[in-house]
Each structure stands twice: as C-alpha cells, then as structure tokens.
Short mmCIF file of N, CA and C in Angstrom, two decimals:
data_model
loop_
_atom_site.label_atom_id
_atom_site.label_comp_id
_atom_site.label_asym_id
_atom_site.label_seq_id
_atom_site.Cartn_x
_atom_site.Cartn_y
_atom_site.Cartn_z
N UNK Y 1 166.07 110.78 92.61
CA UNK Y 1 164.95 109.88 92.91
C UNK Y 1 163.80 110.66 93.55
N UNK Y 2 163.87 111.70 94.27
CA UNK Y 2 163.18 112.13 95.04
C UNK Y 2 162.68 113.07 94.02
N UNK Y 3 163.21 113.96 92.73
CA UNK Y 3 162.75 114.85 92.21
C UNK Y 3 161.18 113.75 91.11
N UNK Y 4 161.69 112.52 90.54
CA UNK Y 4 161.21 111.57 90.13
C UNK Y 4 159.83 111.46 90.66
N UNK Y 5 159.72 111.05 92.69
CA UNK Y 5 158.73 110.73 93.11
C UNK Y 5 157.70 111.83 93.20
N UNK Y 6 158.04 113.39 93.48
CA UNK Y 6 157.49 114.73 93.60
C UNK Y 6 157.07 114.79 92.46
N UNK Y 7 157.28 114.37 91.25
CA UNK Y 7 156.88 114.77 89.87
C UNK Y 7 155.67 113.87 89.62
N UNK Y 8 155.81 112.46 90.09
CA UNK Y 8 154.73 111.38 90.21
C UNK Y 8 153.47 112.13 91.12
N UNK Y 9 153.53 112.03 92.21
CA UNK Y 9 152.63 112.99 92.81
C UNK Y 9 151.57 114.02 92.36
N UNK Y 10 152.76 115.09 91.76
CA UNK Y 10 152.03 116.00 90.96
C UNK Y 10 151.18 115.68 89.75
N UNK Y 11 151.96 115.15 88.82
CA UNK Y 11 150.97 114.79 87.74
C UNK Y 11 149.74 114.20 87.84
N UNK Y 12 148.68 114.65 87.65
CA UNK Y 12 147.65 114.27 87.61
C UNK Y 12 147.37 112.47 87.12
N UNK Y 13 146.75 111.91 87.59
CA UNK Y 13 146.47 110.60 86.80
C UNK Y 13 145.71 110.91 85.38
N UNK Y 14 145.52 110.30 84.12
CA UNK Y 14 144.51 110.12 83.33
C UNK Y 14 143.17 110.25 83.46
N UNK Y 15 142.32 110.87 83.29
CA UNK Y 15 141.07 110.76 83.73
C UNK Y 15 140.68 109.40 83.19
N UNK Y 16 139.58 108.49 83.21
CA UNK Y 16 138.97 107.88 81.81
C UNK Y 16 138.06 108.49 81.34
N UNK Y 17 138.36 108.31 80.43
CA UNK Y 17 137.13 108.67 79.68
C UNK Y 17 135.40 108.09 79.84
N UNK Y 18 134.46 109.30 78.81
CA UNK Y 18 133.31 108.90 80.05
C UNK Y 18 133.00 107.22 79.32
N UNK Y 19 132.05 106.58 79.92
CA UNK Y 19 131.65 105.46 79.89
C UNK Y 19 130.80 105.16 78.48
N UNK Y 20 130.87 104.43 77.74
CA UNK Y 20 130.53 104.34 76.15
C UNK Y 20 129.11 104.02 76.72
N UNK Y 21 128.05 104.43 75.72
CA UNK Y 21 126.67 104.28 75.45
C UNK Y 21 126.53 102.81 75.29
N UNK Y 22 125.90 102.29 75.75
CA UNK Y 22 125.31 101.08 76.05
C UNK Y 22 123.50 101.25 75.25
N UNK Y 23 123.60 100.25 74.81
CA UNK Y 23 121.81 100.23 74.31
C UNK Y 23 121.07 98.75 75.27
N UNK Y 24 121.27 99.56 76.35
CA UNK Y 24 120.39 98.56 77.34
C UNK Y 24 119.01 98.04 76.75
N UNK Y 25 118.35 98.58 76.57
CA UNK Y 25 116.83 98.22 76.06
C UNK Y 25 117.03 96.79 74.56
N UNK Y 26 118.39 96.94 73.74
CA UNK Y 26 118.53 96.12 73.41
C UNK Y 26 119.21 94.56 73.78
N UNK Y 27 120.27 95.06 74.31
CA UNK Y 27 120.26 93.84 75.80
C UNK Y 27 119.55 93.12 76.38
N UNK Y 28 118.52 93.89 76.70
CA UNK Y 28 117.13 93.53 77.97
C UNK Y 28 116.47 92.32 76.40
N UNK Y 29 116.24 93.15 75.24
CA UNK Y 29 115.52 92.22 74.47
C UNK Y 29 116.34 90.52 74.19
N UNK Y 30 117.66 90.60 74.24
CA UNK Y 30 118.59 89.80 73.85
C UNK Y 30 118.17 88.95 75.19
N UNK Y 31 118.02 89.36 75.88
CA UNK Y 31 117.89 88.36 77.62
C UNK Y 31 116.37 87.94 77.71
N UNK Y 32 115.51 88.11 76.86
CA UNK Y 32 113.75 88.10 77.17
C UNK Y 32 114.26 86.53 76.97
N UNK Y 33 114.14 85.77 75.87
CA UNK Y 33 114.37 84.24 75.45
C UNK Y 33 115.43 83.19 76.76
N UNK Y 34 115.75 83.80 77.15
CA UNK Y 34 116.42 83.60 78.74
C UNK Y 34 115.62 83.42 79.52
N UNK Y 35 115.13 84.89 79.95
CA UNK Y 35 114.14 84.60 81.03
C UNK Y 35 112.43 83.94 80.90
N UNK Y 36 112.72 83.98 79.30
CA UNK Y 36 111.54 82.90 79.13
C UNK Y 36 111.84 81.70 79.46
N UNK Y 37 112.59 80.86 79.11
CA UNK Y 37 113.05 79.68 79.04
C UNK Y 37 113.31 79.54 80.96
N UNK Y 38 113.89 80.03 81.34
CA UNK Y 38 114.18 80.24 83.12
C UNK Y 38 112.67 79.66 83.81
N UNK Y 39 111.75 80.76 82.97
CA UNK Y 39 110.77 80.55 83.95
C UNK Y 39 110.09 79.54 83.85
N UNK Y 40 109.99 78.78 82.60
CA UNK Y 40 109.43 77.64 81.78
C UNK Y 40 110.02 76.18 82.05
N UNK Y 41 111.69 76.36 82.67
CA UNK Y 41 112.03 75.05 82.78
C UNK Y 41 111.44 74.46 83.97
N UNK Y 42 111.94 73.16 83.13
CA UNK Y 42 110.87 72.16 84.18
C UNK Y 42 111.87 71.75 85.54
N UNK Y 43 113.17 71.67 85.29
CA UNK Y 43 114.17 71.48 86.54
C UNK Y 43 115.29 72.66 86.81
N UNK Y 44 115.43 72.59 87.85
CA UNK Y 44 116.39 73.36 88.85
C UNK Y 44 117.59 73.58 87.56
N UNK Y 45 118.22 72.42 87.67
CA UNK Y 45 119.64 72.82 86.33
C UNK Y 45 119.40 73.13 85.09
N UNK Y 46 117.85 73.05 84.71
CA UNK Y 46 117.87 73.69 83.50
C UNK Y 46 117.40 75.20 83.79
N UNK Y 47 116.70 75.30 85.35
CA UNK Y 47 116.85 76.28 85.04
C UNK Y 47 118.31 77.41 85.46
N UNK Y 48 119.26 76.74 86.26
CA UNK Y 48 120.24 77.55 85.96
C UNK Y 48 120.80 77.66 85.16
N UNK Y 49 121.00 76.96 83.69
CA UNK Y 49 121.84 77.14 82.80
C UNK Y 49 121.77 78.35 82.44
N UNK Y 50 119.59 78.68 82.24
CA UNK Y 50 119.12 79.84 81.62
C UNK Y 50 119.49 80.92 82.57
N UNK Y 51 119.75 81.06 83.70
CA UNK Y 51 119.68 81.93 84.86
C UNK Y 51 121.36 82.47 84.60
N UNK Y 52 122.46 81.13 84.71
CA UNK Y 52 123.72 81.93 84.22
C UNK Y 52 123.76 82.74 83.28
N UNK Y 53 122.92 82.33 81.65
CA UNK Y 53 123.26 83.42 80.32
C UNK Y 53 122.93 84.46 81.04
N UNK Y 54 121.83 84.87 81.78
CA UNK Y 54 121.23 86.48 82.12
C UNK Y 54 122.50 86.44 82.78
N UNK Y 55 123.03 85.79 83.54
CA UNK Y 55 124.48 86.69 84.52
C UNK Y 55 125.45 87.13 83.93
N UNK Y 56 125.91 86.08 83.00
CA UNK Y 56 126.89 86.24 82.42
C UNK Y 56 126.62 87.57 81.44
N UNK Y 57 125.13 87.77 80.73
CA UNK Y 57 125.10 89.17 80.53
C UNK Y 57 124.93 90.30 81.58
N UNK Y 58 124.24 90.39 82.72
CA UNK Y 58 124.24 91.58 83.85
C UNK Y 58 125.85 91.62 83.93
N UNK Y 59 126.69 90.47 83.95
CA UNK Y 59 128.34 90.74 84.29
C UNK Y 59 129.25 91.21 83.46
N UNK Y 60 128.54 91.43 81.88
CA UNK Y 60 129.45 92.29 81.08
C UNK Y 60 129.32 93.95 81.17
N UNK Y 61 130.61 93.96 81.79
CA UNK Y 61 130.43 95.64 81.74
C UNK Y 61 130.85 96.37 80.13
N UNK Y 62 130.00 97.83 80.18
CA UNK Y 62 130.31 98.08 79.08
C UNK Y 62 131.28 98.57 78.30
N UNK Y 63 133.05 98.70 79.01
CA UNK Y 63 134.19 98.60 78.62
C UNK Y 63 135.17 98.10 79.57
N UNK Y 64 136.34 97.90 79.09
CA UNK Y 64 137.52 96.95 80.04
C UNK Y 64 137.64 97.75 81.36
N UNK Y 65 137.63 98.70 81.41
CA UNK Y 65 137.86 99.71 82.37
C UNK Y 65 136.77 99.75 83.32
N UNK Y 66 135.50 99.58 83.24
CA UNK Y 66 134.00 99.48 84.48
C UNK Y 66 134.60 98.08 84.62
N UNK Y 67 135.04 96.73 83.82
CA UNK Y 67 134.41 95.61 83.87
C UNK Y 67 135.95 94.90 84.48
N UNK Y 68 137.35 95.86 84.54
CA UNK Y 68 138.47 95.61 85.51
C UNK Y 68 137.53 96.20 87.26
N UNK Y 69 136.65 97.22 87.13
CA UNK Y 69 136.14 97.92 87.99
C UNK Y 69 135.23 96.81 88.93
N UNK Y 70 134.22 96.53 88.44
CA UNK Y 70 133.48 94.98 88.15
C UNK Y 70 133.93 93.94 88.86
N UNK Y 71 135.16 93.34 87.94
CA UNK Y 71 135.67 92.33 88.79
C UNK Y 71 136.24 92.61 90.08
N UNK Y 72 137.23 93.65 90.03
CA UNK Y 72 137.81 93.94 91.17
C UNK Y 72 136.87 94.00 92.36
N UNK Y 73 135.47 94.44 92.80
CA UNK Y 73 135.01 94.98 93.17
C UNK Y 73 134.01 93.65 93.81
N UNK Y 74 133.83 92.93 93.01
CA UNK Y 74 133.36 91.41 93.23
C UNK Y 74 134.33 90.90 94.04
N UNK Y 75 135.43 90.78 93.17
CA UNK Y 75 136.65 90.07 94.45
C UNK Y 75 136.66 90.06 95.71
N UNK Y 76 136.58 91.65 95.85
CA UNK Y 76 136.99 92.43 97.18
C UNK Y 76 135.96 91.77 98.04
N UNK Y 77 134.45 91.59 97.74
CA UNK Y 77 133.41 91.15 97.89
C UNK Y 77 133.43 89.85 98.68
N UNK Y 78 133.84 88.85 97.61
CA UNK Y 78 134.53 87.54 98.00
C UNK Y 78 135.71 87.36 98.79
N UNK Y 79 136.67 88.33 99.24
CA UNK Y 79 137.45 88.26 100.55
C UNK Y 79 136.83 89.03 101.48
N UNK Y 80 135.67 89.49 102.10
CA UNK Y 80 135.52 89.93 102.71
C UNK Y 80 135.75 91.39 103.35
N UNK Y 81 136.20 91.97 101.83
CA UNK Y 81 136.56 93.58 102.20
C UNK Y 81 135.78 94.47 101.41
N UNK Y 82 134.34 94.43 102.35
CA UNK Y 82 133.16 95.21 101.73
C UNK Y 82 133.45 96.72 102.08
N UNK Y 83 134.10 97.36 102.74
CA UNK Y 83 134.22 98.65 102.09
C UNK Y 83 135.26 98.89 101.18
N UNK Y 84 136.50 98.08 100.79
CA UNK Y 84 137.29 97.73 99.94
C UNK Y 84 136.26 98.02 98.46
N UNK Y 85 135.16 96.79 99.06
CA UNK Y 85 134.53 97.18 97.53
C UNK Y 85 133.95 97.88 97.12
N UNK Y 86 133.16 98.20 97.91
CA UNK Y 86 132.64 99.21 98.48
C UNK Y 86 132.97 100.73 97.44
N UNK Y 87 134.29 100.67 97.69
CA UNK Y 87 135.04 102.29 97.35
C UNK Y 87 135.41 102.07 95.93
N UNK Y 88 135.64 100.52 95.38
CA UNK Y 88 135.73 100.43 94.03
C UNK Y 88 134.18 100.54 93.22
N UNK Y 89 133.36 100.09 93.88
CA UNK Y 89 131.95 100.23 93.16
C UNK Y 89 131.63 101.61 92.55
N UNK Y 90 132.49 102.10 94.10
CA UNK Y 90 131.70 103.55 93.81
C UNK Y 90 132.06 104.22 92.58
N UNK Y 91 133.46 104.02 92.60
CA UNK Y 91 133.93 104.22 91.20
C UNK Y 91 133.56 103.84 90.20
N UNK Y 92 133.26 102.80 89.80
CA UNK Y 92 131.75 102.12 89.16
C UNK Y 92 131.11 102.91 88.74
N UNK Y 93 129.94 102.43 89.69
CA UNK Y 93 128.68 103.68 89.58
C UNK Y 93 128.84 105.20 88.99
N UNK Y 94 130.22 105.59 89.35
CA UNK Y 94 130.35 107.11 88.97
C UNK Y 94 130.51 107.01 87.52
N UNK Y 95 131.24 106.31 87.11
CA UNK Y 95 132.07 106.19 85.94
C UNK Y 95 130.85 105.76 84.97
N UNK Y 96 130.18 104.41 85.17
CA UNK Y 96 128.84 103.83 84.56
C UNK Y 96 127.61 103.91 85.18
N UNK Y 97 127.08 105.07 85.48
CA UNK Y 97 126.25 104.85 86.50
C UNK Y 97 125.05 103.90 85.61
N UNK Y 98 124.86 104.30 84.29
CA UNK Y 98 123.43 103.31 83.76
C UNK Y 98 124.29 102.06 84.04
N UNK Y 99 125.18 101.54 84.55
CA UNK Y 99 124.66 99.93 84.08
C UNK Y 99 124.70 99.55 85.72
N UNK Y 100 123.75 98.94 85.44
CA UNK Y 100 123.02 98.15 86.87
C UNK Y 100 123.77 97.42 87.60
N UNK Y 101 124.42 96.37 86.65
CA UNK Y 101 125.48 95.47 87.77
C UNK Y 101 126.14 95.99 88.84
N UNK Y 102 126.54 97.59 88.64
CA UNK Y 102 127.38 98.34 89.55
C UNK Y 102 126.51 98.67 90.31
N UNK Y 103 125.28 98.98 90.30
CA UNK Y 103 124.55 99.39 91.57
C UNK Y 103 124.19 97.82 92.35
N UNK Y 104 124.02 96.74 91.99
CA UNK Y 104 123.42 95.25 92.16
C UNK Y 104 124.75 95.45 93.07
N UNK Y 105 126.44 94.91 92.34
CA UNK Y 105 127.28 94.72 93.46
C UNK Y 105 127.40 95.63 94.55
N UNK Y 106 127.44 97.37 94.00
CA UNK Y 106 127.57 97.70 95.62
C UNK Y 106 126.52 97.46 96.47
N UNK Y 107 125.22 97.30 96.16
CA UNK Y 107 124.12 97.04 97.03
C UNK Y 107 124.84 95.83 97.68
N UNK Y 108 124.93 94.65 97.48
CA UNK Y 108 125.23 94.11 97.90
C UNK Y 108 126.21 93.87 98.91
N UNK Y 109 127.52 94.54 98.47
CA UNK Y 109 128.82 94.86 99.60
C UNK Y 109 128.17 95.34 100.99
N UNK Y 110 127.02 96.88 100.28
CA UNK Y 110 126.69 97.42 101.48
C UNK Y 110 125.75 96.42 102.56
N UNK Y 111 125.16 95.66 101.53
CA UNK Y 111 124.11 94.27 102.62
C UNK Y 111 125.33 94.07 103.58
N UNK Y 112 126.29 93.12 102.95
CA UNK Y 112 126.61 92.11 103.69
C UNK Y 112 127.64 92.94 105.05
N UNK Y 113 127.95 94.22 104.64
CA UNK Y 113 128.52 95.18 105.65
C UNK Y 113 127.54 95.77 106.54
N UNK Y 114 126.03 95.48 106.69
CA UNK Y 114 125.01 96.06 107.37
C UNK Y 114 124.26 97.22 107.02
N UNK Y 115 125.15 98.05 106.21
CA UNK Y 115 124.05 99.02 105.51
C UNK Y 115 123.12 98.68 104.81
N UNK Y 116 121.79 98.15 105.58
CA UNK Y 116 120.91 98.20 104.63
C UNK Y 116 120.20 99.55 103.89
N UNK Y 117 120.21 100.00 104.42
CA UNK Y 117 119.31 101.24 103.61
C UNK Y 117 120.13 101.96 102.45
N UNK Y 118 121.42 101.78 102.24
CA UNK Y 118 122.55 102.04 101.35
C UNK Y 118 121.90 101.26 100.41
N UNK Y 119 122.17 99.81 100.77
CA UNK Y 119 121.71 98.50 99.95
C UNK Y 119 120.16 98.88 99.92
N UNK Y 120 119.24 99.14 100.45
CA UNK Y 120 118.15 99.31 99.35
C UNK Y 120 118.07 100.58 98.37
N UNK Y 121 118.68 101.39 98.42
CA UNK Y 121 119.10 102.57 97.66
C UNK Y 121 119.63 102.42 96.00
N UNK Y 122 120.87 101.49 96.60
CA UNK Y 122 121.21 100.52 95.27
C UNK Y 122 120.22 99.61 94.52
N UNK Y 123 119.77 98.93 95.52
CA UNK Y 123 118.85 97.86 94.48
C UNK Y 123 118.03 98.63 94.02
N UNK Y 124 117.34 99.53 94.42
CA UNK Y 124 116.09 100.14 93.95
C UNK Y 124 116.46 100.56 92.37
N UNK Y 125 117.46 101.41 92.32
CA UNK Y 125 118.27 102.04 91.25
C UNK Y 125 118.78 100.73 90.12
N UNK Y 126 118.81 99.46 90.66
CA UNK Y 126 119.45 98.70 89.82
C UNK Y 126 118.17 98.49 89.02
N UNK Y 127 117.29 98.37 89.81
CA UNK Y 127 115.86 97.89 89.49
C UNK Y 127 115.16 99.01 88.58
N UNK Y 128 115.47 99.94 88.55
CA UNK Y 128 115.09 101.50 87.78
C UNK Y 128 115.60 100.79 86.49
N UNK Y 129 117.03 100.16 86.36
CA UNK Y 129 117.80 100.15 84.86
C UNK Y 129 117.73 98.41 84.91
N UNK Y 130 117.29 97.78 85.27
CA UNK Y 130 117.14 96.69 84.86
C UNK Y 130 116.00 96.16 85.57
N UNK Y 131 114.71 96.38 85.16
CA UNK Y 131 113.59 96.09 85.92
C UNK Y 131 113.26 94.08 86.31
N UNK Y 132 114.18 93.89 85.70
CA UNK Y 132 114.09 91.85 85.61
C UNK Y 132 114.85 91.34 86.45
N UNK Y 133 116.12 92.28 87.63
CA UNK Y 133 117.27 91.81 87.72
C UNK Y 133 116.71 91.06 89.08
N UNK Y 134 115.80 89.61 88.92
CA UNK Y 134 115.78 89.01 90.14
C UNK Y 134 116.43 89.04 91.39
N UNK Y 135 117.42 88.69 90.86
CA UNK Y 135 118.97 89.03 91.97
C UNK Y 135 118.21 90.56 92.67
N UNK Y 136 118.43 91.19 92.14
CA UNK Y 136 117.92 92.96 92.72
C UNK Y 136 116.48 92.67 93.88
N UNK Y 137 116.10 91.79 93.23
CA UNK Y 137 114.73 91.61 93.88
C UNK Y 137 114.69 91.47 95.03
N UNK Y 138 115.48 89.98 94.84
CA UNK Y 138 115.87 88.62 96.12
C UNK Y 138 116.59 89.64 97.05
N UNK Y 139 117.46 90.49 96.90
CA UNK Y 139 118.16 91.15 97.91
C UNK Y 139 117.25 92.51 98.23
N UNK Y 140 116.31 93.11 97.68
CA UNK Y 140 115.40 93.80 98.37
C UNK Y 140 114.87 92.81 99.79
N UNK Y 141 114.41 91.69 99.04
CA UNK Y 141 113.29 91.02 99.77
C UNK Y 141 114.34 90.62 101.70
N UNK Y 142 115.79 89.82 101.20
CA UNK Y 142 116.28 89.74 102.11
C UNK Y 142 116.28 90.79 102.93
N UNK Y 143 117.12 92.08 102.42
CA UNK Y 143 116.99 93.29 103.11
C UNK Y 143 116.09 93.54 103.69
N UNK Y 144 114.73 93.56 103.42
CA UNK Y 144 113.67 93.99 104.35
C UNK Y 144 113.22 93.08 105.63
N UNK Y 145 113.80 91.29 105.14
CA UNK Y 145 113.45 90.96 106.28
C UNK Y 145 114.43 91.10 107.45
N UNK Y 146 116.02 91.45 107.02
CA UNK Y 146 116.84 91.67 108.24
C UNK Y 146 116.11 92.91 108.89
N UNK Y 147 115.24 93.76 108.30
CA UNK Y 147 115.31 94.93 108.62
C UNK Y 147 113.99 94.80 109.50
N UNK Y 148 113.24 93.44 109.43
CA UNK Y 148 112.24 93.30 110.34
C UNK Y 148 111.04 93.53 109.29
N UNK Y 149 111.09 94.34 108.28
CA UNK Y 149 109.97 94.23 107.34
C UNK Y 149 109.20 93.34 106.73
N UNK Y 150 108.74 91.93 106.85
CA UNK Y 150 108.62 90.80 106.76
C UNK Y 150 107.51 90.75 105.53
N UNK Y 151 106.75 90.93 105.39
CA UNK Y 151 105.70 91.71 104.61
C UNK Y 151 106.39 91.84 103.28
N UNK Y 152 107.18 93.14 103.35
CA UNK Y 152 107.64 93.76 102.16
C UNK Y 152 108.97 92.97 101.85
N UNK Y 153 109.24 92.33 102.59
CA UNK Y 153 110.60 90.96 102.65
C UNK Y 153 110.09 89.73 101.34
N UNK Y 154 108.54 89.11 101.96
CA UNK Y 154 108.10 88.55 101.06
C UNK Y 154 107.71 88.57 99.70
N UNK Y 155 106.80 89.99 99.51
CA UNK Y 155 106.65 90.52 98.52
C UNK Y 155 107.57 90.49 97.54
N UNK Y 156 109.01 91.01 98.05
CA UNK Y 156 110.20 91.57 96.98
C UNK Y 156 110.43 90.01 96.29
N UNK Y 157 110.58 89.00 97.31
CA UNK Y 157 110.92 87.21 97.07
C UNK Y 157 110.01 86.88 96.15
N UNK Y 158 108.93 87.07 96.68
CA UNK Y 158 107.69 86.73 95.13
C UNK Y 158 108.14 87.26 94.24
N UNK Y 159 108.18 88.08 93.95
CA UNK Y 159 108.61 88.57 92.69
C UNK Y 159 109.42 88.51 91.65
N UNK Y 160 110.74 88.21 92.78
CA UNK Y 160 112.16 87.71 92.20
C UNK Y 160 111.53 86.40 91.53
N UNK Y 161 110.91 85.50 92.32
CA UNK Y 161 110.49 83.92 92.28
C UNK Y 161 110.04 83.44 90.94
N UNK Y 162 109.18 84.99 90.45
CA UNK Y 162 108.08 84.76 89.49
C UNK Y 162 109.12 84.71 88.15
N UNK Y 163 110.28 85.07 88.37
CA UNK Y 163 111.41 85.50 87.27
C UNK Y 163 112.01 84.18 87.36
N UNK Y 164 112.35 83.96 88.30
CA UNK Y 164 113.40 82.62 88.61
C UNK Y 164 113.13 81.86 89.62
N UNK Y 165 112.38 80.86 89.30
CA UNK Y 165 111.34 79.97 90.40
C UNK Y 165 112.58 79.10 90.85
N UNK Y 166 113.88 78.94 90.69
CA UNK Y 166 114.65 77.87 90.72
C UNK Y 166 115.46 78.77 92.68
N UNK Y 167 115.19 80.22 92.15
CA UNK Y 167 116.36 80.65 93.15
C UNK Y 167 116.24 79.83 94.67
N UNK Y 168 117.59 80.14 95.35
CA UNK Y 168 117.04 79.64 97.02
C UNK Y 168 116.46 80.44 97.46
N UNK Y 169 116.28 81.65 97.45
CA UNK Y 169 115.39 82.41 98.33
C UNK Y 169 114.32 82.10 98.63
N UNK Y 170 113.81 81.21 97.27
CA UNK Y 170 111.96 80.92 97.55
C UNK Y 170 111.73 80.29 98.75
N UNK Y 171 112.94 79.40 99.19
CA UNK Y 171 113.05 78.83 100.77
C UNK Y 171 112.28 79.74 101.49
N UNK Y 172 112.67 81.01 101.20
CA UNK Y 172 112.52 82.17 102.31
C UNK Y 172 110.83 82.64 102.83
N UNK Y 173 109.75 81.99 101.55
CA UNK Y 173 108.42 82.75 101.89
C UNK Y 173 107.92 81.67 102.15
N UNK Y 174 106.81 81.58 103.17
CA UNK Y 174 105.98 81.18 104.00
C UNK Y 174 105.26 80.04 103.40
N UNK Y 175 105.19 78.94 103.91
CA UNK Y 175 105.09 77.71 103.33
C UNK Y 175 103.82 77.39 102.53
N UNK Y 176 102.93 78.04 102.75
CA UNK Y 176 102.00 78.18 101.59
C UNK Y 176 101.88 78.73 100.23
N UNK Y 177 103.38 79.39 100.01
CA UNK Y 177 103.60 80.33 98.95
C UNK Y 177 104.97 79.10 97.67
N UNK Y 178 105.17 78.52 98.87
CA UNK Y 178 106.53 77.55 98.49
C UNK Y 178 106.22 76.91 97.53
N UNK Y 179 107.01 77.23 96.08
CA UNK Y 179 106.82 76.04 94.87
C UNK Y 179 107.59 74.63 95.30
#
C-alpha cells in the first residue's frame, strides 16, 4: 500500500491541455441583438430576460475543463470561500486567460475578500476582452466607491447603466442621474 501511495505522489498529474481558440469577436457579434434589445426594453423583466442570454453566454466557458473550473470557482464564491476561489480562478485565468468570465469571477472573489486593487486589475482585463461586460463595469464602479473614489465610482455605474439600465446599481448614482 505504501509502495502504491509513493508511486501516486510521484507521478506527475496530466497536464491539460492548452485552452481551445475561442472566436470571441464572433460571440461578442452573437450577443449585439441582446444587448440591443436590453437596452431598448421597456420593463425591468424584459429587460432581464435579455440580460440573462448575455450571462448565460459570458458563463460558457470554452471547454469542460475552464467551465468545471468556472463553476467550481463560482461555488466557492457562493459559500463564502473567496480565497478557495480565489486559487481555482487562478487556475482559470492561467489555463484561459482570453476568456473574461475568469477574470470577471476572480475580480470579484477578490472584491468581496477586500482586495480591491486585485479586483480592479481583473475587471480592467475583463473589460480589455469583453469591452460590454456591464457586470465588469458595475464592479469597477462599486470598487471605487468602497475605495472612496466616488467620482470614478459613478462614472464606471454610468456606463454599466448605459448597457443595462435595468441593473441595481443604478440605485447607486446620485439622484439626478437616476432613471
């Protein structure tokens, strides 16, 4: 048994293999009729219906292996074990670094664990490969206002807003700005 466990040890794990080519730019086009329709609806639930398709596409990763990575990493998220997820993201990111969702969730882990400047590092980068990803926005904008940046807090919220007028954040800017 013991020669068994020493042999486990040693052997190297599998690497995976690298991360399959993704044609983001065609994606992004597949999601325009989304975020048209998002910004165009006239109510809140219509406009989340349009707001889920974009998620449900930012949440497909581009093989089983980022998108076991993905979920797991969300989970961890949702129990409260942000460096848990933290350490799976990262794996993520390494593995897929173009696809955005992985920089969006760890940004996020790192928010809600206090690293902001981690978390704007991420969003910025999510925002490099998915320049629409509201979500990316809304959590710049939050980030800057924990960070006292109030200004550049608002700004990021406008912006997100202008994509997805439905989100809660718009709560967040100054009552003259409020749709």
């Amino acid at each position: 048994m013991r020669y068994l466990i020493a042999v486990a040890f040693l052997c190297p794990l599998p690497a995976l293999a690298d991360c399959p080519a993704t044609d983001y730019a065609a994606l992004d086009a597949q999601r325009t009729p989304f975020f048209d329709a998002l910004r165009d609806a006239e109510d809140a639930g219509a406009g989340q219906r349009h707001a889920d398709k974009i998620w449900l596409s930012w949440r497909t990763a581009p093989d089983a292996a980022a998108q076991e990575m993905l979920d797991k990493g969300v989970r961890r998220i949702r129990l409260g074990d942000y460096a848990g997820a933290e350490a799976t993201l990262d794996e993520l990111v390494a593995y897929c670094p173009d696809f955005p969702e992985g920089w969006n969730q760890r940004a996020f882990a790192r928010y809600l664990a206090g690293n902001y400047d981690g978390a704007l590092a991420d969003l910025d980068r999510t925002l490099v490969l998915e320049p629409r990803h509201f979500a990316a926005m809304a959590g710049r904008g939050l980030t800057f206002l924990k960070q006292g940046r109030t200004e550049l807090g608002h700004k990021a919220i406008r912006e997100a807003v202008e994509l997805h007028p439905f989100m809660n954040e718009r709560h967040l800017l100054p009552p003259s700005e409020k749709i």
